N, CA, C and O atoms as a Maestro MAE file, in Angstrom:
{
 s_m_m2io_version
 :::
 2.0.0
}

f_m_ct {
 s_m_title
 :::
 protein
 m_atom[244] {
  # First column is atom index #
  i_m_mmod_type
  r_m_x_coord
  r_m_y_coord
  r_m_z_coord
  i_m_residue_number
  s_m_chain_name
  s_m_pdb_residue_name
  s_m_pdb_atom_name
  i_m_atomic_number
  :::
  1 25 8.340 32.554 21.353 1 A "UNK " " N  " 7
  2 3 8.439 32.756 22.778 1 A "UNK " " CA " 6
  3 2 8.053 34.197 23.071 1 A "UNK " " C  " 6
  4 15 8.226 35.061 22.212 1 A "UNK " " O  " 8
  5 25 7.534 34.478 24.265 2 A "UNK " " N  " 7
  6 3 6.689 35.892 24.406 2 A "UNK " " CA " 6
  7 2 7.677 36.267 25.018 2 A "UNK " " C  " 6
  8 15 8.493 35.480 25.497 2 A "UNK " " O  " 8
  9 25 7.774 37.726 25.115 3 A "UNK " " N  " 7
  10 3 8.716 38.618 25.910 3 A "UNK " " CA " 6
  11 2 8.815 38.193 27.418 3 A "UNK " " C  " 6
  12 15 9.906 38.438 27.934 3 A "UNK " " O  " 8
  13 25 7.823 37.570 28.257 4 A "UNK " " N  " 7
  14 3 7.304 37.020 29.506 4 A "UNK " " CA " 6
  15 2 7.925 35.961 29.567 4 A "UNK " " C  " 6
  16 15 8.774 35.953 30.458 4 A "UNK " " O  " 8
  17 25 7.825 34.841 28.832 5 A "UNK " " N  " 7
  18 3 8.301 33.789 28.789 5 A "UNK " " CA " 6
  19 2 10.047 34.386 28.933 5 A "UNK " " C  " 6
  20 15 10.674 34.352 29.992 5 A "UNK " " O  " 8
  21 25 10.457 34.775 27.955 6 A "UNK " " N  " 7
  22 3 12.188 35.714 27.893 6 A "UNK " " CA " 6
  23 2 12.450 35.864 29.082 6 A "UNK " " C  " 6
  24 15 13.286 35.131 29.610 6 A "UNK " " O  " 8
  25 25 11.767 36.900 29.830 7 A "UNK " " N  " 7
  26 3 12.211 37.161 30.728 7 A "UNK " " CA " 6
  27 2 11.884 36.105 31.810 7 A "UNK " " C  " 6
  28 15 12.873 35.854 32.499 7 A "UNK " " O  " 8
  29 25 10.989 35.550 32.084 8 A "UNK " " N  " 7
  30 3 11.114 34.458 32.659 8 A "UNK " " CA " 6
  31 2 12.302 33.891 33.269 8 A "UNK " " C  " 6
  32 15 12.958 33.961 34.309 8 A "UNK " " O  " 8
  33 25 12.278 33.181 31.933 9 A "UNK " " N  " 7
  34 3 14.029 32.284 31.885 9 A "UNK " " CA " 6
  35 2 15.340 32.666 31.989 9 A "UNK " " C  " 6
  36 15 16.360 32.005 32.179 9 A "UNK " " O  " 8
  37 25 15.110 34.085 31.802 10 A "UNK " " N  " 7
  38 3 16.243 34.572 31.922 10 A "UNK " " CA " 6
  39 2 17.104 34.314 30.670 10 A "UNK " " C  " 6
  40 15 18.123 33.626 30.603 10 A "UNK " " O  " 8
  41 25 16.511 34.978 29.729 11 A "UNK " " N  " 7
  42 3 16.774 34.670 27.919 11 A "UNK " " CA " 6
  43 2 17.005 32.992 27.632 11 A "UNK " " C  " 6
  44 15 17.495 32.750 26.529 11 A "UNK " " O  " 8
  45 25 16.805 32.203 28.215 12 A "UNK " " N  " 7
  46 3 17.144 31.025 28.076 12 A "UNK " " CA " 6
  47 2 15.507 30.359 27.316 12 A "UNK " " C  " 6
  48 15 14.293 30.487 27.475 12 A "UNK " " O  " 8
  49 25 16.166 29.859 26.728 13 A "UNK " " N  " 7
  50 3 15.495 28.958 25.211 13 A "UNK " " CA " 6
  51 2 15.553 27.693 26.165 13 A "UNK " " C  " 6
  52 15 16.617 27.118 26.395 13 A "UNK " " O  " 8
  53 25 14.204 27.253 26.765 14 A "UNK " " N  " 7
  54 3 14.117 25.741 27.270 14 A "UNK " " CA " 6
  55 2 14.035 24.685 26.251 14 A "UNK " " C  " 6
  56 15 14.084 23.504 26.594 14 A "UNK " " O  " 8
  57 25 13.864 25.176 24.518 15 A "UNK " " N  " 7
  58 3 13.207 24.105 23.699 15 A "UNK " " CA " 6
  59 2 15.252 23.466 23.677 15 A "UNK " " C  " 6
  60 15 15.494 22.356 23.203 15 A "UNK " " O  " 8
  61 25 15.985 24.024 24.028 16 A "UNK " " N  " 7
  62 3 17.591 23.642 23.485 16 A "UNK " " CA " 6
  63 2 17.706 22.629 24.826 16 A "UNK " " C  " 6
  64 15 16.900 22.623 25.757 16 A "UNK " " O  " 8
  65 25 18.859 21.800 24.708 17 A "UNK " " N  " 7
  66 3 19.429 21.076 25.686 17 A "UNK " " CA " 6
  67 2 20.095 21.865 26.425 17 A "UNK " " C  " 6
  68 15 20.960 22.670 26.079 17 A "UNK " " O  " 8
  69 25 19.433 21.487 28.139 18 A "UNK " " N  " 7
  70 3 20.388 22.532 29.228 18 A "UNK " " CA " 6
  71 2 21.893 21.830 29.457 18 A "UNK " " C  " 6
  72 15 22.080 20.637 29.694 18 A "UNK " " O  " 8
  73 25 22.627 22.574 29.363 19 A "UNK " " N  " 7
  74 3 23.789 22.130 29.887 19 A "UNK " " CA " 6
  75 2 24.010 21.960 31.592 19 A "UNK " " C  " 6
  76 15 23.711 22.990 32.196 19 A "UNK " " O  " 8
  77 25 24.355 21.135 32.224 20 A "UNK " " N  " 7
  78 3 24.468 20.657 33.546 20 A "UNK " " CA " 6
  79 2 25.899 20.545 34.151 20 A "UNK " " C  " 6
  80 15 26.046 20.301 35.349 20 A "UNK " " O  " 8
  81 25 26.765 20.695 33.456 21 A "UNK " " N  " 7
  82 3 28.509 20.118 33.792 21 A "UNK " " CA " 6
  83 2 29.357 21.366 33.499 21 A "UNK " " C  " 6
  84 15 29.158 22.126 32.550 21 A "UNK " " O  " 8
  85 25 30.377 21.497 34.473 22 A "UNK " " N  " 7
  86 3 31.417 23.067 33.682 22 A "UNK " " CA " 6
  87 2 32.801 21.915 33.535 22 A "UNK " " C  " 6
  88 15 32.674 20.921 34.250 22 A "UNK " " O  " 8
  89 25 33.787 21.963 32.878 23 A "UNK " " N  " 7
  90 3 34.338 21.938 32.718 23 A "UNK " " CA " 6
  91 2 35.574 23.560 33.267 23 A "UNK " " C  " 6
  92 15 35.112 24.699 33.216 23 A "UNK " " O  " 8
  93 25 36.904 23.326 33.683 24 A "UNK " " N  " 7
  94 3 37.607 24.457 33.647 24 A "UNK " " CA " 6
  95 2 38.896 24.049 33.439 24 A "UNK " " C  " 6
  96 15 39.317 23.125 34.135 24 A "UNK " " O  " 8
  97 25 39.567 24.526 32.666 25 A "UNK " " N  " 7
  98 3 41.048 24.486 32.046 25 A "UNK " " CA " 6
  99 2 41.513 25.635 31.810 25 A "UNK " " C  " 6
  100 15 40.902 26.641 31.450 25 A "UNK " " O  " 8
  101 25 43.026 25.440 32.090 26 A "UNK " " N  " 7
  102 3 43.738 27.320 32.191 26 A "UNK " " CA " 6
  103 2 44.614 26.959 30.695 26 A "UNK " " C  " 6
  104 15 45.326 25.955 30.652 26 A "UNK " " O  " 8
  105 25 44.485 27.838 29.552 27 A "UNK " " N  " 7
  106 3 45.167 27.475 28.298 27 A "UNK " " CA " 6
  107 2 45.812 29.006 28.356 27 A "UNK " " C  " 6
  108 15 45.323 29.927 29.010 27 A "UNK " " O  " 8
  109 25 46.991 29.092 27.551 28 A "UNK " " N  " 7
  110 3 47.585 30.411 27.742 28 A "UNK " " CA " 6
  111 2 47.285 30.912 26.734 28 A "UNK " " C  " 6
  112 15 47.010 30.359 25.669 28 A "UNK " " O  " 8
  113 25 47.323 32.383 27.075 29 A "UNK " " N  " 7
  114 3 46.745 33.502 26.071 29 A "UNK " " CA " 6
  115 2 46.662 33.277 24.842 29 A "UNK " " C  " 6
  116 15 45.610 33.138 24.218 29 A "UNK " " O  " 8
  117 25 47.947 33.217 24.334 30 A "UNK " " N  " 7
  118 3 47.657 32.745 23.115 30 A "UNK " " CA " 6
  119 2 46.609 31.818 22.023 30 A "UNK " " C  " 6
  120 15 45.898 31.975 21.030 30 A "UNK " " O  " 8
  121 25 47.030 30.862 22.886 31 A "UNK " " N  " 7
  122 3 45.490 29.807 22.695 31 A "UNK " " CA " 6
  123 2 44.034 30.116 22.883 31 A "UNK " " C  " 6
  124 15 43.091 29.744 22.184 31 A "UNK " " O  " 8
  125 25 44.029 30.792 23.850 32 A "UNK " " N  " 7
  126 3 42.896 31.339 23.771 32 A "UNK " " CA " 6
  127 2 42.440 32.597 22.675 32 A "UNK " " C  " 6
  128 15 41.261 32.624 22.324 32 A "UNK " " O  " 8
  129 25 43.210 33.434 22.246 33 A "UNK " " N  " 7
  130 3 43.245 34.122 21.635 33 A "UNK " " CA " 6
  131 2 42.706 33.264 19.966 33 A "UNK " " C  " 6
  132 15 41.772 33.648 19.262 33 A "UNK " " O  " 8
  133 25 43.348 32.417 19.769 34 A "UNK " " N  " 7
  134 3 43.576 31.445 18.839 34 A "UNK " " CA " 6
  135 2 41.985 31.046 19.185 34 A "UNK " " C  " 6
  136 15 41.098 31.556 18.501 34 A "UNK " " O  " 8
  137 25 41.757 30.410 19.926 35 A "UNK " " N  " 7
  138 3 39.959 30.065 19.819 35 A "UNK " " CA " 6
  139 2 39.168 30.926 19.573 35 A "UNK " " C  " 6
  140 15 38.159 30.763 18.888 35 A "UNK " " O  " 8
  141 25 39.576 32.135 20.189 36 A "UNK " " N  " 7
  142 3 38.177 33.461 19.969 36 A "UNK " " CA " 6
  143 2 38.478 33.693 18.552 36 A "UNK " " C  " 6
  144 15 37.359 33.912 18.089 36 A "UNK " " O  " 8
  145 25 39.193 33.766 17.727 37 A "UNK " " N  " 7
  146 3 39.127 34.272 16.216 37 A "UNK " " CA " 6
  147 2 38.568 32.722 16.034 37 A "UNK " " C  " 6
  148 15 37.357 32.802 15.830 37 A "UNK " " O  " 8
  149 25 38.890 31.707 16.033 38 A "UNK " " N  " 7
  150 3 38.360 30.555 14.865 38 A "UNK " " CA " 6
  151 2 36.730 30.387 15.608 38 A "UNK " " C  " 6
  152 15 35.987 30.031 14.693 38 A "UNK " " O  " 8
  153 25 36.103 30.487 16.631 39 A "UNK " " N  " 7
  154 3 35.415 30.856 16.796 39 A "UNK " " CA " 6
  155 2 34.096 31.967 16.514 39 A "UNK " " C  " 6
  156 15 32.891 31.742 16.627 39 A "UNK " " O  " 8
  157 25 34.837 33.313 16.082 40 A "UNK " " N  " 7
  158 3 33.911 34.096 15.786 40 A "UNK " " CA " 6
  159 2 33.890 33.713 14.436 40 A "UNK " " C  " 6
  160 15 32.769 33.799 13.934 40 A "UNK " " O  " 8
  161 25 35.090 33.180 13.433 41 A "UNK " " N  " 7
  162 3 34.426 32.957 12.148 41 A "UNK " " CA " 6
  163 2 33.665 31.774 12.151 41 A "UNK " " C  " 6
  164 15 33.023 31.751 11.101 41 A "UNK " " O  " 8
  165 25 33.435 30.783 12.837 42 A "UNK " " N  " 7
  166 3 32.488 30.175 12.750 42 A "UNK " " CA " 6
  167 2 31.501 30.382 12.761 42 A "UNK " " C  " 6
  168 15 30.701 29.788 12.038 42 A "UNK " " O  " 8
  169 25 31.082 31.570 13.824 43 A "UNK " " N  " 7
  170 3 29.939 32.358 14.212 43 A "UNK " " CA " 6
  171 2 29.709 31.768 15.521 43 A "UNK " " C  " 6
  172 15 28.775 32.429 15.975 43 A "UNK " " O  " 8
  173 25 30.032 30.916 16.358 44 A "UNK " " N  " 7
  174 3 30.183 30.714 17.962 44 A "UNK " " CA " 6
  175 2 30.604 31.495 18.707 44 A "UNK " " C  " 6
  176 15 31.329 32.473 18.525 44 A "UNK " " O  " 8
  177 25 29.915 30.857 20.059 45 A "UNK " " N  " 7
  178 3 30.318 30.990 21.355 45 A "UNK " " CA " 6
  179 2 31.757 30.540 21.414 45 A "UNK " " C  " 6
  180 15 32.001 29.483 20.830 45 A "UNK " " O  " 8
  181 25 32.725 31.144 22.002 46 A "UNK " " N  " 7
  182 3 33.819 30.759 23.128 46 A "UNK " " CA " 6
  183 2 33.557 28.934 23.301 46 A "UNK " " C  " 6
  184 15 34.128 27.979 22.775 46 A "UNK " " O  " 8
  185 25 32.355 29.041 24.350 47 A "UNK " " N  " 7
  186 3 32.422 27.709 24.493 47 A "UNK " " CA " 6
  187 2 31.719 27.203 23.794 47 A "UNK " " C  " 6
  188 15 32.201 26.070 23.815 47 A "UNK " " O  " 8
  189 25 30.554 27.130 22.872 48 A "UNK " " N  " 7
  190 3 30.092 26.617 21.564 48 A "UNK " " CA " 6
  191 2 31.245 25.831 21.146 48 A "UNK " " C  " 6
  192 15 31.365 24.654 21.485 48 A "UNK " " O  " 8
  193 25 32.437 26.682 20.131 49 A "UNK " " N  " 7
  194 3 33.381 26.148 19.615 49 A "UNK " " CA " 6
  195 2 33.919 25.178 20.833 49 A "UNK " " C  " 6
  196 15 33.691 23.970 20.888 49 A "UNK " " O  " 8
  197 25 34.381 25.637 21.422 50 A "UNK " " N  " 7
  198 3 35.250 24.393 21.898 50 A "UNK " " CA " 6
  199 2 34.594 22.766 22.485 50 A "UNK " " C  " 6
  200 15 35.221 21.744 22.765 50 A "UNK " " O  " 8
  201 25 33.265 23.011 22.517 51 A "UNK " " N  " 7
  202 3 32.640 22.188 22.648 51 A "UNK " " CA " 6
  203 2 32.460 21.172 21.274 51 A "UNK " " C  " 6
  204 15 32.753 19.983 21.152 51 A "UNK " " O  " 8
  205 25 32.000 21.905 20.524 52 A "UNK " " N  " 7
  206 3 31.875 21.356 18.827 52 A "UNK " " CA " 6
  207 2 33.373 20.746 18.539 52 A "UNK " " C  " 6
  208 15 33.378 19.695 17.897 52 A "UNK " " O  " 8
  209 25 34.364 21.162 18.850 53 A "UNK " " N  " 7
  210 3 36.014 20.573 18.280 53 A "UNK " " CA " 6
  211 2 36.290 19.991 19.680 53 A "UNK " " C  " 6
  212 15 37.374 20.302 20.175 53 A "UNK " " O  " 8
  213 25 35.607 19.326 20.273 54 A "UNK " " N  " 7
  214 3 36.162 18.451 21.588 54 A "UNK " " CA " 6
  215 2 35.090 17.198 20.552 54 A "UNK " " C  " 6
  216 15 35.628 16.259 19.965 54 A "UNK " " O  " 8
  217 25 33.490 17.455 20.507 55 A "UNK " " N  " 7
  218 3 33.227 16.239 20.034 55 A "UNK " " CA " 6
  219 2 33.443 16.179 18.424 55 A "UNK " " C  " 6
  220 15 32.737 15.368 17.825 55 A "UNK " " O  " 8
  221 25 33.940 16.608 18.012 56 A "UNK " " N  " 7
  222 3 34.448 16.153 16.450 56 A "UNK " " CA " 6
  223 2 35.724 15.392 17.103 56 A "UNK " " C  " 6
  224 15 35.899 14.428 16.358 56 A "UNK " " O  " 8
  225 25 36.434 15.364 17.849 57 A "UNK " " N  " 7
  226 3 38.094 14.884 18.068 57 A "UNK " " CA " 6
  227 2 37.409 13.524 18.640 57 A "UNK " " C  " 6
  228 15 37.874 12.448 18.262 57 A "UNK " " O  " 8
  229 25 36.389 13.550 19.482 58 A "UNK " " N  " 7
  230 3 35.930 12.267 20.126 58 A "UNK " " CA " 6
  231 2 35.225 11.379 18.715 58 A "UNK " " C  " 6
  232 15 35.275 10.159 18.555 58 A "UNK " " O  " 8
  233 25 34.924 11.851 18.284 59 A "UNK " " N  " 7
  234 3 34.213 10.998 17.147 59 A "UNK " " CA " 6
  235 2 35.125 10.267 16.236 59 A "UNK " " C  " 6
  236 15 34.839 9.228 15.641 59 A "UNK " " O  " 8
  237 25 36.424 11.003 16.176 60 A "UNK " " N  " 7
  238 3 36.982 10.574 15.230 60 A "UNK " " CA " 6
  239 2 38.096 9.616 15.609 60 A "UNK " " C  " 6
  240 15 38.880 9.238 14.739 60 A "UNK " " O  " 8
  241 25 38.218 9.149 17.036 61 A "UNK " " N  " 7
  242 3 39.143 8.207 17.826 61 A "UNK " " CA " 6
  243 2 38.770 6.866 17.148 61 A "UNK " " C  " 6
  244 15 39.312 5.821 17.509 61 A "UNK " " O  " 8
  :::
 }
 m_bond[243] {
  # First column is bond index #
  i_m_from
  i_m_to
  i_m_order
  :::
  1 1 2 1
  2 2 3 1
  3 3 4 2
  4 3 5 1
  5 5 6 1
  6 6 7 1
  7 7 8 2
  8 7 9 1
  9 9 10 1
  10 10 11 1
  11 11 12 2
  12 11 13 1
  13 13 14 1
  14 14 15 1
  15 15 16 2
  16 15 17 1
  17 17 18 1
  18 18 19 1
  19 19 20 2
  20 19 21 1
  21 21 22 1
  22 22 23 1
  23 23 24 2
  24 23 25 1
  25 25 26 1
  26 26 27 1
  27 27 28 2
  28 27 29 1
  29 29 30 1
  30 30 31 1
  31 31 32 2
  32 31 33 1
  33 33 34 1
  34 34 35 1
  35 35 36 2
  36 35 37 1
  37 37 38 1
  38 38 39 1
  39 39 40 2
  40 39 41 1
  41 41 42 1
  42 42 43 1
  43 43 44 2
  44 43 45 1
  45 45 46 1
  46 46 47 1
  47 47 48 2
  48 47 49 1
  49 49 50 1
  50 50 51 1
  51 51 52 2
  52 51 53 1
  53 53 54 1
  54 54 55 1
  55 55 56 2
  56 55 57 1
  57 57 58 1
  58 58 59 1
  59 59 60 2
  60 59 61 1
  61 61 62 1
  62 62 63 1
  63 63 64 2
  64 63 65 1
  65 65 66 1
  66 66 67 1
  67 67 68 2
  68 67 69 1
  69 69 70 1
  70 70 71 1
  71 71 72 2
  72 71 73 1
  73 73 74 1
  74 74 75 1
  75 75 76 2
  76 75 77 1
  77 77 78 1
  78 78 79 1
  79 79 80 2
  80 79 81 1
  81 81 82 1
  82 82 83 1
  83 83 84 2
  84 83 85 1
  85 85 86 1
  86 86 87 1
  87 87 88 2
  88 87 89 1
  89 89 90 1
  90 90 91 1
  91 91 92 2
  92 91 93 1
  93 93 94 1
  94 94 95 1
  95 95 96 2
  96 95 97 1
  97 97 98 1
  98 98 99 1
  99 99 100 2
  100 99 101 1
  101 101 102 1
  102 102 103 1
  103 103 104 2
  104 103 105 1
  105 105 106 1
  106 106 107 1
  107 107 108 2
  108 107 109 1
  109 109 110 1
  110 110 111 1
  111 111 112 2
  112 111 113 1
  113 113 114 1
  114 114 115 1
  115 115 116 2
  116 115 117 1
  117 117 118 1
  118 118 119 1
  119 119 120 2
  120 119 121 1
  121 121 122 1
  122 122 123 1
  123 123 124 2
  124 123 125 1
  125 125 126 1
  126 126 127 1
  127 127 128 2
  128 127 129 1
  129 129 130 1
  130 130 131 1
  131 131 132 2
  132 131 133 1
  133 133 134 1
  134 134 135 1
  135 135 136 2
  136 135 137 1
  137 137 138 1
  138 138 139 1
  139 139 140 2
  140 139 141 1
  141 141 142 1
  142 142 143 1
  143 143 144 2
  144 143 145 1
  145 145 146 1
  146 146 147 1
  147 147 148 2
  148 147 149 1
  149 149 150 1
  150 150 151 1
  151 151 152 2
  152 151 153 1
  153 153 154 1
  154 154 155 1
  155 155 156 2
  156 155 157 1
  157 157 158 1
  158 158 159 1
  159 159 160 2
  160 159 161 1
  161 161 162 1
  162 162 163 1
  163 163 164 2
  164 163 165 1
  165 165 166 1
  166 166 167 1
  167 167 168 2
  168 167 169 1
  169 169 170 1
  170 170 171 1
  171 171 172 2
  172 171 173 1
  173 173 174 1
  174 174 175 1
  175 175 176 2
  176 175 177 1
  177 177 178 1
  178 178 179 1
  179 179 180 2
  180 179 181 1
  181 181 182 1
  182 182 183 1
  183 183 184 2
  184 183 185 1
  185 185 186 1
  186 186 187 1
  187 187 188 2
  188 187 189 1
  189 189 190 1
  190 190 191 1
  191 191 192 2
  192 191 193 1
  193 193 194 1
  194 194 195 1
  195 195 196 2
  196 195 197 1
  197 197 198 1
  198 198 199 1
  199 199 200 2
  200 199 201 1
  201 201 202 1
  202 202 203 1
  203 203 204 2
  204 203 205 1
  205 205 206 1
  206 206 207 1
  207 207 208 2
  208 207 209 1
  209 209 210 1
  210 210 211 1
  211 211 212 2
  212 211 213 1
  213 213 214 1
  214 214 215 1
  215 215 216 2
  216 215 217 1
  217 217 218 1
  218 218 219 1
  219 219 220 2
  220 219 221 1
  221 221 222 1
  222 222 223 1
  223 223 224 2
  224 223 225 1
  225 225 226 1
  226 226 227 1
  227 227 228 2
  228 227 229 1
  229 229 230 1
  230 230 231 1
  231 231 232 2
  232 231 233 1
  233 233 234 1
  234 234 235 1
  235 235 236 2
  236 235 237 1
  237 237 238 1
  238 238 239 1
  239 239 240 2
  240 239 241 1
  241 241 242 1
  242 242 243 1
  243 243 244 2
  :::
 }
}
């Protein structure tokens, strides 16, 4: 992707699936706290992870 294209999009990578839907839930600090560490060792996003451990829990119903 050319620097043009980058800026373009506004750093956004069109070859990935756009996301279209927000979701919002209030979890208390803690928990959240609790996602941002299991998160960064995954090497994710905030919402990356919680996206990835919402559909692993759906898969496994």
């Amino acid at each position: 992707m050319t620097y043009e294209e980058i800026q373009n999009n506004n750093g956004r990578n069109d070859r990935k699936m756009q996301k279209t839907d927000n979701i919002y839930i209030r979890v208390t600090p803690e928990l959240k706290q609790q996602l941002q560490k299991a998160a960064e060792a995954d090497n994710r996003t905030l919402s990356s992870y919680i996206e990835t451990v919402l559909k692993r829990a759906l898969s496994q119903s």
